Short mmCIF file of C-alpha atoms in Angstrom, two decimals:
data_model
loop_
_atom_site.label_atom_id
_atom_site.label_comp_id
_atom_site.label_asym_id
_atom_site.label_seq_id
_atom_site.Cartn_x
_atom_site.Cartn_y
_atom_site.Cartn_z
CA MET L 1 33.32 13.98 6.34
CA ASP L 2 30.25 11.87 6.86
CA ASN L 3 28.91 10.00 3.65
CA TYR L 4 25.38 11.24 3.33
CA LEU L 5 24.60 8.71 0.73
CA LYS L 6 26.21 5.22 0.91
CA ILE L 7 25.59 2.60 -1.90
CA GLU L 8 26.81 -0.83 -0.84
CA SER L 9 27.00 -3.72 -3.65
CA LEU L 10 23.85 -2.44 -5.56
CA HIS L 11 22.83 -4.65 -8.07
CA LYS L 12 19.75 -4.74 -10.14
CA SER L 13 18.65 -7.42 -12.89
CA TYR L 14 15.27 -7.35 -14.73
CA ASN L 15 14.10 -8.95 -17.98
CA ASN L 16 17.07 -10.86 -17.93
CA ILE L 17 19.57 -8.12 -18.12
CA GLU L 18 21.82 -7.06 -15.55
CA ALA L 19 21.55 -3.36 -15.44
CA VAL L 20 23.66 -2.63 -12.46
CA LYS L 21 26.37 -4.76 -11.19
CA ASN L 22 27.36 -4.72 -7.76
CA ILE L 23 28.46 -1.02 -7.61
CA SER L 24 29.30 0.77 -4.49
CA PHE L 25 30.01 4.51 -3.93
CA SER L 26 29.11 7.38 -1.47
CA ILE L 27 28.44 11.08 -1.44
CA LYS L 28 29.32 13.04 1.38
CA LYS L 29 27.63 15.96 2.49
CA ASN L 30 28.25 19.40 0.66
CA GLU L 31 29.80 17.23 -2.47
CA ILE L 32 28.70 17.09 -6.05
CA ILE L 33 29.41 13.56 -7.69
CA GLY L 34 29.23 13.35 -11.45
CA LEU L 35 27.62 9.97 -12.66
CA LEU L 36 29.02 9.40 -16.37
CA GLY L 37 28.61 6.73 -18.86
CA PRO L 38 26.95 5.96 -22.25
CA ASN L 39 23.42 5.37 -22.81
CA GLY L 40 22.18 2.26 -21.35
CA CYS L 41 24.98 1.95 -18.96
CA GLY L 42 22.87 1.93 -15.85
CA LYS L 43 22.81 5.51 -14.67
CA THR L 44 18.92 5.87 -14.76
CA THR L 45 18.66 2.54 -12.99
CA THR L 46 20.95 3.67 -10.37
CA ILE L 47 19.18 6.73 -9.77
CA GLY L 48 15.79 4.92 -10.04
CA MET L 49 16.73 2.76 -7.10
CA ILE L 50 17.96 5.72 -5.14
CA LEU L 51 14.56 7.31 -5.64
CA GLY L 52 12.73 4.03 -4.65
CA LEU L 53 11.35 3.66 -8.14
CA LEU L 54 13.02 0.56 -8.43
CA LYS L 55 13.63 -2.33 -5.98
CA PRO L 56 17.35 -3.46 -5.93
CA THR L 57 17.92 -6.98 -6.61
CA SER L 58 20.60 -6.92 -3.96
CA GLY L 59 22.67 -4.52 -2.14
CA LYS L 60 21.85 -1.35 0.06
CA ILE L 61 21.18 2.25 -0.24
CA LEU L 62 21.69 4.32 2.94
CA LEU L 63 20.86 7.70 3.29
CA ASN L 64 22.14 9.52 6.69
CA ASN L 65 22.67 5.65 7.63
CA LYS L 66 19.16 4.94 7.17
CA ASP L 67 18.01 2.12 4.62
CA ILE L 68 15.99 3.69 1.77
CA GLU L 69 14.05 0.50 1.25
CA LYS L 70 13.01 0.06 4.97
CA ASN L 71 12.35 4.01 5.41
CA ARG L 72 10.89 4.99 2.01
CA ILE L 73 8.78 7.81 3.03
CA GLU L 74 10.98 9.31 5.72
CA THR L 75 14.02 9.41 2.95
CA LEU L 76 12.08 10.69 -0.01
CA LYS L 77 11.31 13.72 2.10
CA LYS L 78 15.06 14.52 1.87
CA ILE L 79 15.45 13.60 -1.63
CA ASN L 80 14.44 15.45 -4.77
CA PHE L 81 15.02 14.92 -8.56
CA ILE L 82 15.01 16.64 -11.74
CA SER L 83 15.33 15.31 -15.48
CA PRO L 84 14.18 16.71 -18.74
CA TYR L 85 12.07 13.39 -19.38
CA VAL L 86 10.01 14.07 -16.50
CA GLU L 87 7.64 16.95 -16.65
CA LEU L 88 5.24 18.85 -14.29
CA PRO L 89 1.34 18.88 -14.99
CA LYS L 90 1.29 20.95 -18.17
CA LYS L 91 -2.22 22.50 -17.65
CA LEU L 92 -1.41 23.90 -14.28
CA THR L 93 0.24 27.40 -13.77
CA VAL L 94 3.85 27.65 -12.31
CA LYS L 95 2.57 28.88 -8.98
CA GLU L 96 -0.14 25.92 -8.86
CA ASN L 97 2.51 23.35 -9.47
CA LEU L 98 4.75 24.65 -6.76
CA ILE L 99 1.88 24.88 -4.41
CA VAL L 100 1.04 21.24 -5.32
CA TYR L 101 4.60 19.88 -4.77
CA GLY L 102 4.97 22.08 -1.80
CA LYS L 103 1.95 20.42 -0.27
CA LEU L 104 3.22 16.91 -1.25
CA TYR L 105 6.50 17.42 0.38
CA GLY L 106 5.02 19.17 3.47
CA VAL L 107 6.72 22.62 3.00
CA LYS L 108 5.29 24.61 5.72
CA ASP L 109 5.25 28.42 4.72
CA ILE L 110 4.55 27.69 0.79
CA ASN L 111 4.13 31.21 -0.10
CA LEU L 112 7.48 32.36 1.40
CA LYS L 113 9.10 29.28 -0.42
CA ILE L 114 7.45 30.44 -3.54
CA ASP L 115 8.80 33.85 -3.23
CA TYR L 116 12.41 32.72 -2.66
CA LEU L 117 12.24 30.23 -5.59
CA CYS L 118 10.89 33.11 -7.81
CA ASP L 119 13.95 35.36 -6.71
CA LYS L 120 16.41 32.88 -6.96
CA LEU L 121 15.31 31.08 -10.25
CA ARG L 122 13.86 34.18 -12.18
CA LEU L 123 10.38 32.76 -11.99
CA ASP L 124 8.51 36.05 -11.35
CA GLU L 125 7.36 36.88 -14.91
CA ILE L 126 6.19 33.24 -15.46
CA ILE L 127 4.63 32.18 -12.15
CA TYR L 128 1.01 32.62 -13.41
CA SER L 129 1.83 31.27 -16.85
CA ILE L 130 0.62 27.72 -17.87
CA THR L 131 3.52 25.28 -17.49
CA GLY L 132 3.07 23.70 -20.72
CA GLU L 133 3.25 26.73 -22.65
CA LEU L 134 6.74 27.67 -21.33
CA SER L 135 9.88 27.35 -23.31
CA SER L 136 12.44 24.47 -22.47
CA GLY L 137 14.52 26.89 -20.55
CA GLN L 138 11.64 28.25 -18.58
CA LYS L 139 10.10 24.65 -17.78
CA ASN L 140 13.81 23.69 -16.77
CA ARG L 141 13.82 26.54 -14.17
CA VAL L 142 10.38 25.50 -13.01
CA SER L 143 11.51 21.94 -12.58
CA LEU L 144 14.59 23.07 -10.64
CA ALA L 145 12.21 24.89 -8.45
CA LYS L 146 10.34 21.70 -7.89
CA ALA L 147 13.41 19.88 -7.35
CA ILE L 148 14.65 22.08 -4.28
CA ILE L 149 11.18 22.82 -2.99
CA ASN L 150 11.79 20.63 0.00
CA ASP L 151 15.42 21.99 0.55
CA PRO L 152 16.56 18.42 -0.23
CA MET L 153 19.72 17.07 1.49
CA LEU L 154 20.42 14.74 -1.71
CA LEU L 155 19.34 16.19 -5.00
CA LEU L 156 19.74 13.99 -8.18
CA LEU L 157 20.08 15.65 -11.38
CA ASP L 158 19.60 13.63 -14.36
CA GLU L 159 20.91 15.89 -17.30
CA PRO L 160 19.81 19.05 -15.91
CA THR L 161 20.98 20.94 -18.60
CA ALA L 162 20.01 19.12 -21.76
CA SER L 163 18.78 20.98 -24.76
CA LEU L 164 19.19 24.09 -23.03
CA ASP L 165 20.63 27.18 -24.96
CA PRO L 166 24.20 28.09 -23.52
CA GLU L 167 22.95 31.17 -21.65
CA THR L 168 20.18 29.03 -19.75
CA GLY L 169 22.76 26.20 -19.29
CA ASP L 170 25.09 28.46 -17.71
CA PHE L 171 22.38 30.00 -15.49
CA VAL L 172 21.37 26.60 -14.28
CA ARG L 173 25.18 25.46 -13.59
CA THR L 174 25.68 28.68 -11.66
CA PHE L 175 22.63 28.28 -9.69
CA ILE L 176 23.39 24.71 -8.87
CA GLU L 177 26.92 25.85 -7.79
CA ASN L 178 25.42 28.52 -5.45
CA TYR L 179 22.65 26.66 -4.22
CA GLN L 180 24.92 23.75 -3.06
CA ASN L 181 27.24 26.26 -1.56
CA GLU L 182 24.59 28.07 0.30
CA LYS L 183 22.71 24.76 1.43
CA GLY L 184 25.67 22.17 1.91
CA ASN L 185 23.64 19.58 0.40
CA SER L 186 24.95 16.48 -1.61
CA ILE L 187 24.24 16.13 -5.42
CA LEU L 188 24.33 13.48 -7.81
CA LEU L 189 24.92 14.61 -11.39
CA ALA L 190 24.29 12.40 -14.13
CA SER L 191 25.31 14.15 -17.52
CA HIS L 192 26.85 13.76 -20.82
CA ASN L 193 28.05 17.42 -20.58
CA MET L 194 31.69 16.77 -19.84
CA SER L 195 32.78 20.53 -19.16
CA GLU L 196 29.69 20.90 -17.13
CA VAL L 197 30.83 17.68 -14.87
CA GLU L 198 34.35 19.25 -14.77
CA ARG L 199 32.92 22.48 -13.53
CA LEU L 200 30.54 21.17 -11.03
CA CYS L 201 31.72 17.91 -9.68
CA SER L 202 34.59 17.05 -7.12
CA SER L 203 34.76 13.37 -8.15
CA VAL L 204 33.51 11.30 -10.91
CA LEU L 205 32.01 7.78 -11.33
CA MET L 206 32.63 6.42 -14.55
CA MET L 207 29.87 3.66 -15.57
CA LYS L 208 29.95 1.03 -18.34
CA ASN L 209 27.69 -2.05 -18.61
CA GLY L 210 26.20 -1.57 -15.10
CA SER L 211 29.78 -1.58 -13.45
CA ILE L 212 31.73 1.43 -12.30
CA ILE L 213 35.00 1.16 -14.24
CA ASP L 214 36.74 4.27 -12.72
CA TYR L 215 36.38 6.78 -10.03
CA GLY L 216 38.13 9.95 -8.70
CA GLU L 217 38.68 13.58 -9.15
CA PRO L 218 38.08 15.08 -12.68
CA ASN L 219 41.56 16.33 -12.69
CA LYS L 220 43.35 13.21 -11.39
CA LEU L 221 41.24 11.17 -13.78
CA ILE L 222 42.51 13.37 -16.87
CA LEU L 223 46.20 12.86 -15.64
CA LYS L 224 45.80 9.22 -14.90
CA HIS L 225 44.68 8.60 -18.34
CA GLY L 226 46.96 10.81 -20.03
CA ARG L 227 44.24 12.87 -21.63
CA LYS L 228 43.32 16.49 -22.05
CA ASN L 229 40.02 16.62 -20.92
CA LEU L 230 37.28 14.62 -19.14
CA GLU L 231 35.50 14.07 -22.75
CA GLU L 232 38.77 12.20 -23.78
CA VAL L 233 38.82 10.20 -20.78
CA PHE L 234 35.18 9.23 -21.23
CA LEU L 235 35.81 8.33 -24.75
CA LYS L 236 39.09 6.10 -23.82
CA LEU L 237 36.98 4.25 -21.05
CA THR L 238 33.71 3.69 -23.04
CA ARG L 239 35.33 2.65 -26.35
CA LYS L 240 37.76 0.44 -24.49
CA ASN L 241 37.28 -3.17 -25.84
CA GLU L 242 34.70 -2.06 -28.33
CA PHE L 243 35.07 -2.27 -31.98
CA MET J 1 -2.94 13.78 0.15
CA TYR J 2 -4.22 17.44 0.20
CA GLY J 3 -1.51 18.20 -2.45
CA LEU J 4 -2.72 15.43 -4.74
CA PHE J 5 -6.36 16.63 -4.47
CA LEU J 6 -5.17 20.15 -5.23
CA ARG J 7 -3.31 19.33 -8.52
CA HIS J 8 -6.48 17.71 -10.06
CA PHE J 9 -8.74 20.41 -8.30
CA TYR J 10 -6.59 23.00 -10.46
CA LEU J 11 -6.81 20.79 -13.29
CA ILE J 12 -10.59 20.80 -13.54
CA LYS J 13 -11.13 24.28 -12.42
CA SER J 14 -8.72 25.83 -14.81
CA SER J 15 -10.36 24.39 -17.85
CA PHE J 16 -13.88 25.12 -18.98
CA PRO J 17 -13.96 22.47 -21.74
CA ARG J 18 -13.04 19.99 -19.20
CA ILE J 19 -16.03 20.93 -16.94
CA LEU J 20 -18.17 20.74 -19.67
CA ASP J 21 -16.60 17.44 -20.86
CA LEU J 22 -17.60 16.00 -17.40
CA ILE J 23 -21.12 17.20 -17.49
CA TYR J 24 -21.76 16.50 -21.26
CA TRP J 25 -21.73 12.74 -21.41
CA PRO J 26 -23.72 12.07 -18.17
CA THR J 27 -26.57 14.53 -19.24
CA ILE J 28 -26.70 13.11 -22.65
CA GLN J 29 -26.85 9.67 -21.23
CA ILE J 30 -29.60 10.63 -18.86
CA ILE J 31 -31.63 12.64 -21.33
CA LEU J 32 -31.53 9.61 -23.60
CA TRP J 33 -32.53 7.25 -20.87
CA GLY J 34 -35.25 9.62 -19.79
CA PHE J 35 -36.86 9.36 -23.05
CA ILE J 36 -36.54 5.43 -23.18
CA SER J 37 -37.92 5.32 -19.75
CA LYS J 38 -41.06 7.37 -20.70
CA PHE J 39 -41.52 5.12 -23.45
CA PHE J 40 -41.21 1.95 -21.39
CA SER J 41 -43.49 3.15 -18.62
CA SER J 42 -46.25 3.89 -21.12
CA TYR J 43 -45.86 0.41 -22.99
CA SER J 44 -44.79 -2.29 -20.43
CA ASP J 45 -46.57 -3.87 -17.94
CA TYR J 46 -43.60 -4.49 -15.80
CA TYR J 47 -42.74 -0.91 -15.53
CA ASN J 48 -46.20 0.06 -15.27
CA ASN J 49 -46.97 3.26 -12.86
CA THR J 50 -43.26 3.02 -12.22
CA VAL J 51 -42.14 5.95 -14.39
CA GLY J 52 -38.64 6.68 -13.10
CA VAL J 53 -37.41 2.87 -12.71
CA ILE J 54 -35.23 2.72 -15.89
CA LEU J 55 -34.20 6.58 -15.47
CA THR J 56 -33.19 5.97 -11.91
CA CYS J 57 -31.22 3.01 -12.57
CA ALA J 58 -29.53 4.96 -15.41
CA ILE J 59 -28.45 7.42 -13.20
CA LEU J 60 -27.20 5.00 -10.47
CA TYR J 61 -25.30 3.28 -13.38
CA ASP J 62 -23.80 6.40 -14.70
CA PHE J 63 -22.78 7.31 -11.14
CA LEU J 64 -21.05 3.83 -10.75
CA PHE J 65 -19.51 4.40 -14.37
CA ARG J 66 -18.18 7.82 -13.58
CA SER J 67 -16.60 7.01 -10.48
CA SER J 68 -14.75 4.17 -11.87
CA ILE J 69 -13.68 6.18 -15.01
CA SER J 70 -12.79 9.24 -12.68
CA PHE J 71 -10.44 7.05 -10.70
CA ASN J 72 -8.74 5.68 -13.89
CA MET J 73 -8.62 9.15 -15.43
CA LEU J 74 -6.86 10.56 -12.36
CA PHE J 75 -4.08 7.96 -12.66
CA LEU J 76 -4.11 8.17 -16.64
CA GLU J 77 -3.74 11.92 -16.29
CA GLU J 78 -0.16 11.31 -14.46
CA ILE J 79 0.96 9.15 -17.18
CA TRP J 80 -0.18 11.45 -20.15
CA SER J 81 1.46 14.49 -18.37
CA ARG J 82 4.80 12.58 -18.06
CA ASN J 83 4.31 13.45 -14.20
CA PHE J 84 4.32 9.95 -13.12
CA THR J 85 7.77 9.88 -11.69
CA ASN J 86 7.56 13.17 -9.71
CA LEU J 87 4.24 11.77 -7.99
CA PHE J 88 5.92 8.44 -6.95
CA ILE J 89 9.22 10.04 -5.66
CA ALA J 90 7.11 12.24 -3.50
CA PRO J 91 6.88 11.29 -0.03
CA LEU J 92 3.56 10.01 -0.43
CA LYS J 93 2.29 6.41 1.17
CA ILE J 94 0.59 4.25 -1.14
CA LYS J 95 -2.63 4.74 0.94
CA GLU J 96 -2.41 8.25 0.88
CA ILE J 97 -2.24 8.10 -2.83
CA ILE J 98 -5.34 5.88 -2.91
CA VAL J 99 -7.44 7.91 -0.31
CA SER J 100 -6.56 11.17 -2.19
CA LEU J 101 -7.83 9.44 -5.60
CA ILE J 102 -10.86 8.21 -3.85
CA PHE J 103 -11.99 11.74 -2.90
CA THR J 104 -10.85 13.61 -6.16
CA ALA J 105 -12.74 10.88 -8.09
CA LEU J 106 -15.92 11.87 -6.15
CA LEU J 107 -15.62 15.44 -6.93
CA ARG J 108 -15.20 14.46 -10.78
CA THR J 109 -18.09 12.31 -10.45
CA LEU J 110 -20.52 14.76 -8.73
CA ILE J 111 -19.35 17.78 -11.23
CA GLY J 112 -20.77 15.37 -13.88
CA LEU J 113 -23.62 13.69 -12.40
CA VAL J 114 -25.46 16.74 -10.14
CA PRO J 115 -26.45 18.87 -13.09
CA ALA J 116 -27.77 15.58 -14.99
CA ILE J 117 -29.68 14.70 -11.91
CA ILE J 118 -31.16 18.25 -11.63
CA ILE J 119 -32.40 18.21 -15.07
CA THR J 120 -34.49 15.05 -14.64
CA ALA J 121 -37.13 16.79 -12.63
CA PRO J 122 -38.23 19.59 -15.02
CA LEU J 123 -37.62 17.48 -17.84
CA PHE J 124 -39.35 14.08 -16.99
CA GLY J 125 -41.01 14.73 -13.74
CA ILE J 126 -38.96 12.40 -12.00
CA SER J 127 -36.82 12.83 -8.69
CA ILE J 128 -34.03 10.21 -8.02
CA LEU J 129 -34.68 11.33 -4.45
CA LYS J 130 -37.74 9.45 -4.32
CA LEU J 131 -35.72 6.62 -3.21
CA GLY J 132 -35.15 8.50 0.34
CA LEU J 133 -32.49 7.73 2.67
CA PRO J 134 -31.60 4.24 0.89
CA LEU J 135 -30.35 6.15 -1.97
CA LEU J 136 -27.61 7.41 0.20
CA PHE J 137 -26.71 3.74 0.98
CA LEU J 138 -27.23 2.86 -2.68
CA PHE J 139 -24.82 5.45 -3.91
CA LEU J 140 -22.04 4.70 -1.53
CA SER J 141 -22.17 0.99 -2.20
CA LEU J 142 -22.01 1.79 -6.20
CA TYR J 143 -19.13 4.15 -5.27
CA ILE J 144 -17.14 1.58 -3.42
CA PHE J 145 -17.49 -0.80 -6.33
CA GLY J 146 -16.57 1.99 -8.76
CA ILE J 147 -13.49 2.70 -6.81
CA THR J 148 -12.63 -1.03 -6.59
CA LEU J 149 -12.75 -1.27 -10.36
CA GLY J 150 -10.86 1.85 -10.63
CA LEU J 151 -8.11 0.38 -8.29
CA LEU J 152 -8.11 -3.15 -10.28
CA VAL J 153 -7.39 -1.16 -13.45
CA SER J 154 -4.90 1.17 -11.97
CA SER J 155 -2.89 -1.88 -10.52
CA GLY J 156 -2.99 -3.15 -14.20
CA LEU J 157 -1.74 0.25 -15.28
CA LEU J 158 1.12 0.11 -12.44
CA ARG J 159 1.97 -3.24 -13.44
CA TYR J 160 1.90 -3.15 -17.17
CA GLY J 161 2.27 0.22 -18.10
CA PRO J 162 0.21 2.50 -20.50
CA SER J 163 -0.64 -0.42 -22.55
CA PHE J 164 -3.21 -1.42 -20.11
CA GLU J 165 -5.19 1.89 -20.97
CA ASN J 166 -7.57 0.31 -23.12
CA ILE J 167 -8.81 -1.93 -20.35
CA ALA J 168 -9.66 0.93 -18.28
CA TRP J 169 -12.12 2.13 -20.66
CA SER J 170 -13.79 -1.44 -21.36
CA SER J 171 -13.69 -2.63 -17.78
CA LEU J 172 -17.28 -1.33 -16.89
CA PHE J 173 -18.79 -2.40 -20.19
CA LEU J 174 -17.64 -5.97 -19.59
CA LEU J 175 -19.88 -6.17 -16.29
CA ALA J 176 -22.76 -4.12 -17.37
CA PRO J 177 -24.64 -7.15 -18.57
CA LEU J 178 -23.88 -8.93 -15.69
CA GLY J 179 -25.13 -6.26 -13.34
CA CYS J 180 -28.69 -6.58 -14.18
CA ILE J 181 -28.97 -2.75 -14.34
CA TYR J 182 -32.36 -2.61 -16.08
CA TYR J 183 -33.61 -6.17 -15.78
CA PRO J 184 -34.14 -8.78 -13.06
CA ILE J 185 -31.39 -11.59 -12.84
CA GLU J 186 -33.81 -14.25 -13.82
CA ILE J 187 -33.48 -12.84 -17.23
CA LEU J 188 -29.70 -14.03 -17.62
CA PRO J 189 -29.13 -17.48 -18.62
CA HIS J 190 -28.23 -19.91 -15.55
CA PHE J 191 -24.45 -19.86 -15.81
CA PHE J 192 -24.48 -16.16 -16.12
CA GLN J 193 -26.77 -15.79 -13.10
CA LEU J 194 -24.19 -17.75 -11.05
CA LEU J 195 -21.52 -15.29 -11.95
CA ALA J 196 -23.73 -12.18 -11.60
CA LYS J 197 -24.74 -13.27 -8.17
CA GLY J 198 -21.11 -12.74 -7.08
CA LEU J 199 -21.64 -9.07 -8.14
CA PRO J 200 -22.84 -6.32 -5.70
CA LEU J 201 -24.36 -4.60 -8.50
CA VAL J 202 -27.14 -7.18 -8.80
CA TYR J 203 -28.34 -6.61 -5.27
CA ILE J 204 -28.12 -2.88 -5.70
CA PHE J 205 -29.89 -2.35 -8.75
CA ASP J 206 -32.39 -5.11 -7.77
CA GLU J 207 -33.09 -3.17 -4.52
CA ALA J 208 -33.41 0.30 -6.31
CA ARG J 209 -36.10 -1.34 -8.60
CA ASN J 210 -37.90 -2.81 -5.55
CA ILE J 211 -37.99 0.35 -3.38
CA LEU J 212 -39.24 2.34 -6.59
CA MET J 213 -41.87 -0.45 -7.51
CA ASN J 214 -43.08 -1.84 -4.13
CA GLY J 215 -42.03 1.18 -1.93
CA ASP J 216 -40.53 -1.19 0.76
CA VAL J 217 -36.64 -1.54 1.41
CA ASP J 218 -35.10 -4.94 1.77
CA TYR J 219 -32.00 -4.09 3.83
CA THR J 220 -30.68 -7.48 3.57
CA LYS J 221 -29.77 -7.07 -0.04
CA ILE J 222 -28.10 -3.71 0.69
CA TYR J 223 -25.93 -5.30 3.46
CA PHE J 224 -25.14 -8.28 1.02
CA ALA J 225 -24.03 -5.61 -1.56
CA TYR J 226 -21.74 -4.10 1.00
CA PHE J 227 -20.44 -7.42 2.22
CA LEU J 228 -19.19 -8.23 -1.22
CA ASN J 229 -18.03 -4.61 -1.76
CA ILE J 230 -16.05 -4.95 1.34
CA ILE J 231 -14.40 -8.18 -0.05
CA TYR J 232 -13.61 -6.77 -3.44
CA LEU J 233 -12.21 -3.56 -2.14
CA VAL J 234 -9.96 -5.29 0.10
CA VAL J 235 -8.69 -7.54 -2.77
CA SER J 236 -8.40 -4.65 -5.12
CA ILE J 237 -6.41 -2.63 -2.32
CA CYS J 238 -3.96 -5.73 -1.97
CA LEU J 239 -3.66 -6.19 -5.77
CA PHE J 240 -2.70 -2.32 -5.99
CA TYR J 241 0.05 -2.76 -3.39
CA MET J 242 1.28 -5.90 -5.07
CA SER J 243 1.39 -4.19 -8.51
CA PHE J 244 3.21 -1.28 -6.87
CA SER J 245 5.63 -3.82 -5.48
CA ARG J 246 6.05 -5.67 -8.78
CA SER J 247 6.48 -2.43 -10.85
CA ARG J 248 9.35 -1.52 -8.78
CA GLU J 249 10.87 -4.94 -9.50
CA LYS J 250 10.11 -5.05 -13.24
CA GLY J 251 10.98 -1.46 -13.81
CA THR J 252 7.53 -0.29 -14.94
CA LEU J 253 7.47 2.79 -12.72
CA ILE J 254 10.62 4.25 -14.17
CA ASN J 255 9.69 3.61 -17.87
CA MET J 256 6.13 5.10 -17.32
CA GLY J 257 7.80 8.34 -16.18
CA GLU J 258 9.60 8.86 -19.41
#
C-alpha cells in the first residue's frame, strides 16, 4: 500500500530543547496510526510540524510524496485537525462556523455538505445554536464536523475524546471508525485513552523524550512486552529508566 | 479570503452590543472635539473663520485610529477565541489573510465612523465633505497608514504572542504627538520635527488644514504622504512575513492556539 504521509528524520529543537529527535514513520492510505506518549514527549510538536504550524529544524514531511514545506497551501487543503484545546469562534452559530470553514477550505456545495454533517454528527438540533453555549460533547461534534468539512485525506486527531462522557466518547469513536471506512483516509490519533487506541488503530507509535521508542500493532506490542493491555505497555515503556 | 471576511461579518452582525461599541467611541470622541472646535474657532485667531478644522482633523485621526485598531482587533479576536490554530492550518496564503483583514477592518471602521460623521452636520453645522475630492485621497492615505500600524502590531503578536497585546493598544498614542494632527509641525521641538517629517501623518493633516483654511490643494504633500505610506506598508508586510516564519521556528503559533 502507498504511504500517504511519510516522515523522514524529523527533528525539531527550539528554546534549547530537542522536542523531536530524528523520528521517521509513515501512514498508509486507509490506516489509523496511534501516537502515544507521556505529556511533553513531542506528540503536539510532531502534529504541529505536520500541520505547518512549526518549521522542522531538519527532516522531511511528505504528503502524497509532496514536501509539506514546499507545498504548504496545497497540502493543507488535504489535511484537517481536531483538538480539545483549539476551539471554533464562540460567538458564531454552528452553521455560521461551518459556512466560514467551508469557504476557507473551498468546499463547493457548502449547504449540501452541512446537511451531510448534520446527518452524520447529529447536528440538526444545534445547527442554529451559538457555538460557545454548547456542551463539551456538542462542541466536540461541531469541531469534528469542521475537521472533516474538506474531506481530508489526512486527519490529525489530538485527544478527540478528552473530557467527554462515555456515551459521547463512544459516539465519536464509532464515527471515526465509520468515517474512515467510508472515505479510506489516513488518520493520526494522539490519545491518552489506551482502549480507544486499541480499538481504532492498526499500529501504534510510542514516543518518549522526543524519540520513537517502539512501534507496532497494538496486539503485537502487548505480546512483545508480555503485558495484558496497551496501558501496561505504555506504563512499562514510559517508566523505564525513571525513578 | 471571503471565508475570513465572513467570520468577522457574522461576529459583528450577530451582536448588537458589539455594533454599539463600534459606534459609541467615535461618536463620543467627535462630539467632544466638536465642542472644543466650536470654542477654539470662536476664540483663536489661527482657527478664525475655519470652524471645522479641529473637528475635521479629529474625524480624520479617528479614522486612522479605528482602522489600525480594527486590524489589531481582528487578529486579537482569533487569539481570544482560541481559533488561531484553526485559522493558520486552513489553506490560506499569508497575503490572503492580510487582504481579508484589510477589507474587514475597513468595514469595522466605517460602521464606527459613518454615524459619527453624519451627526457632525446637524450638531455643529460642519461637513467633512467640504474637503471635496482630496478627502478621498486623505482617507485612503490614512487608511494605508492605519493598516501599516496594524500589520506591525500583528507581526509583534505573531512573533511574541499575546503578551504583545498592550502594544496593540498603545501604538497609535505613541505616534499621535508626532503626527501633528491639530497643530503645524513648527510647534514641535527641532529634534521631534526631524522625526515627524518621516511620518505621512504630518503631510496628511497639514494638507487637510491647508484645504480648509486656504481653500486650495497642494498635491505634492498628498503625493509625498503616499510615497512614505508605500515604503512603510512594504516594510510592514515584509515584517509580517518574517514574523510568521519566525513564529513557526520558535513555536509561537502553536502555543498561541492553545
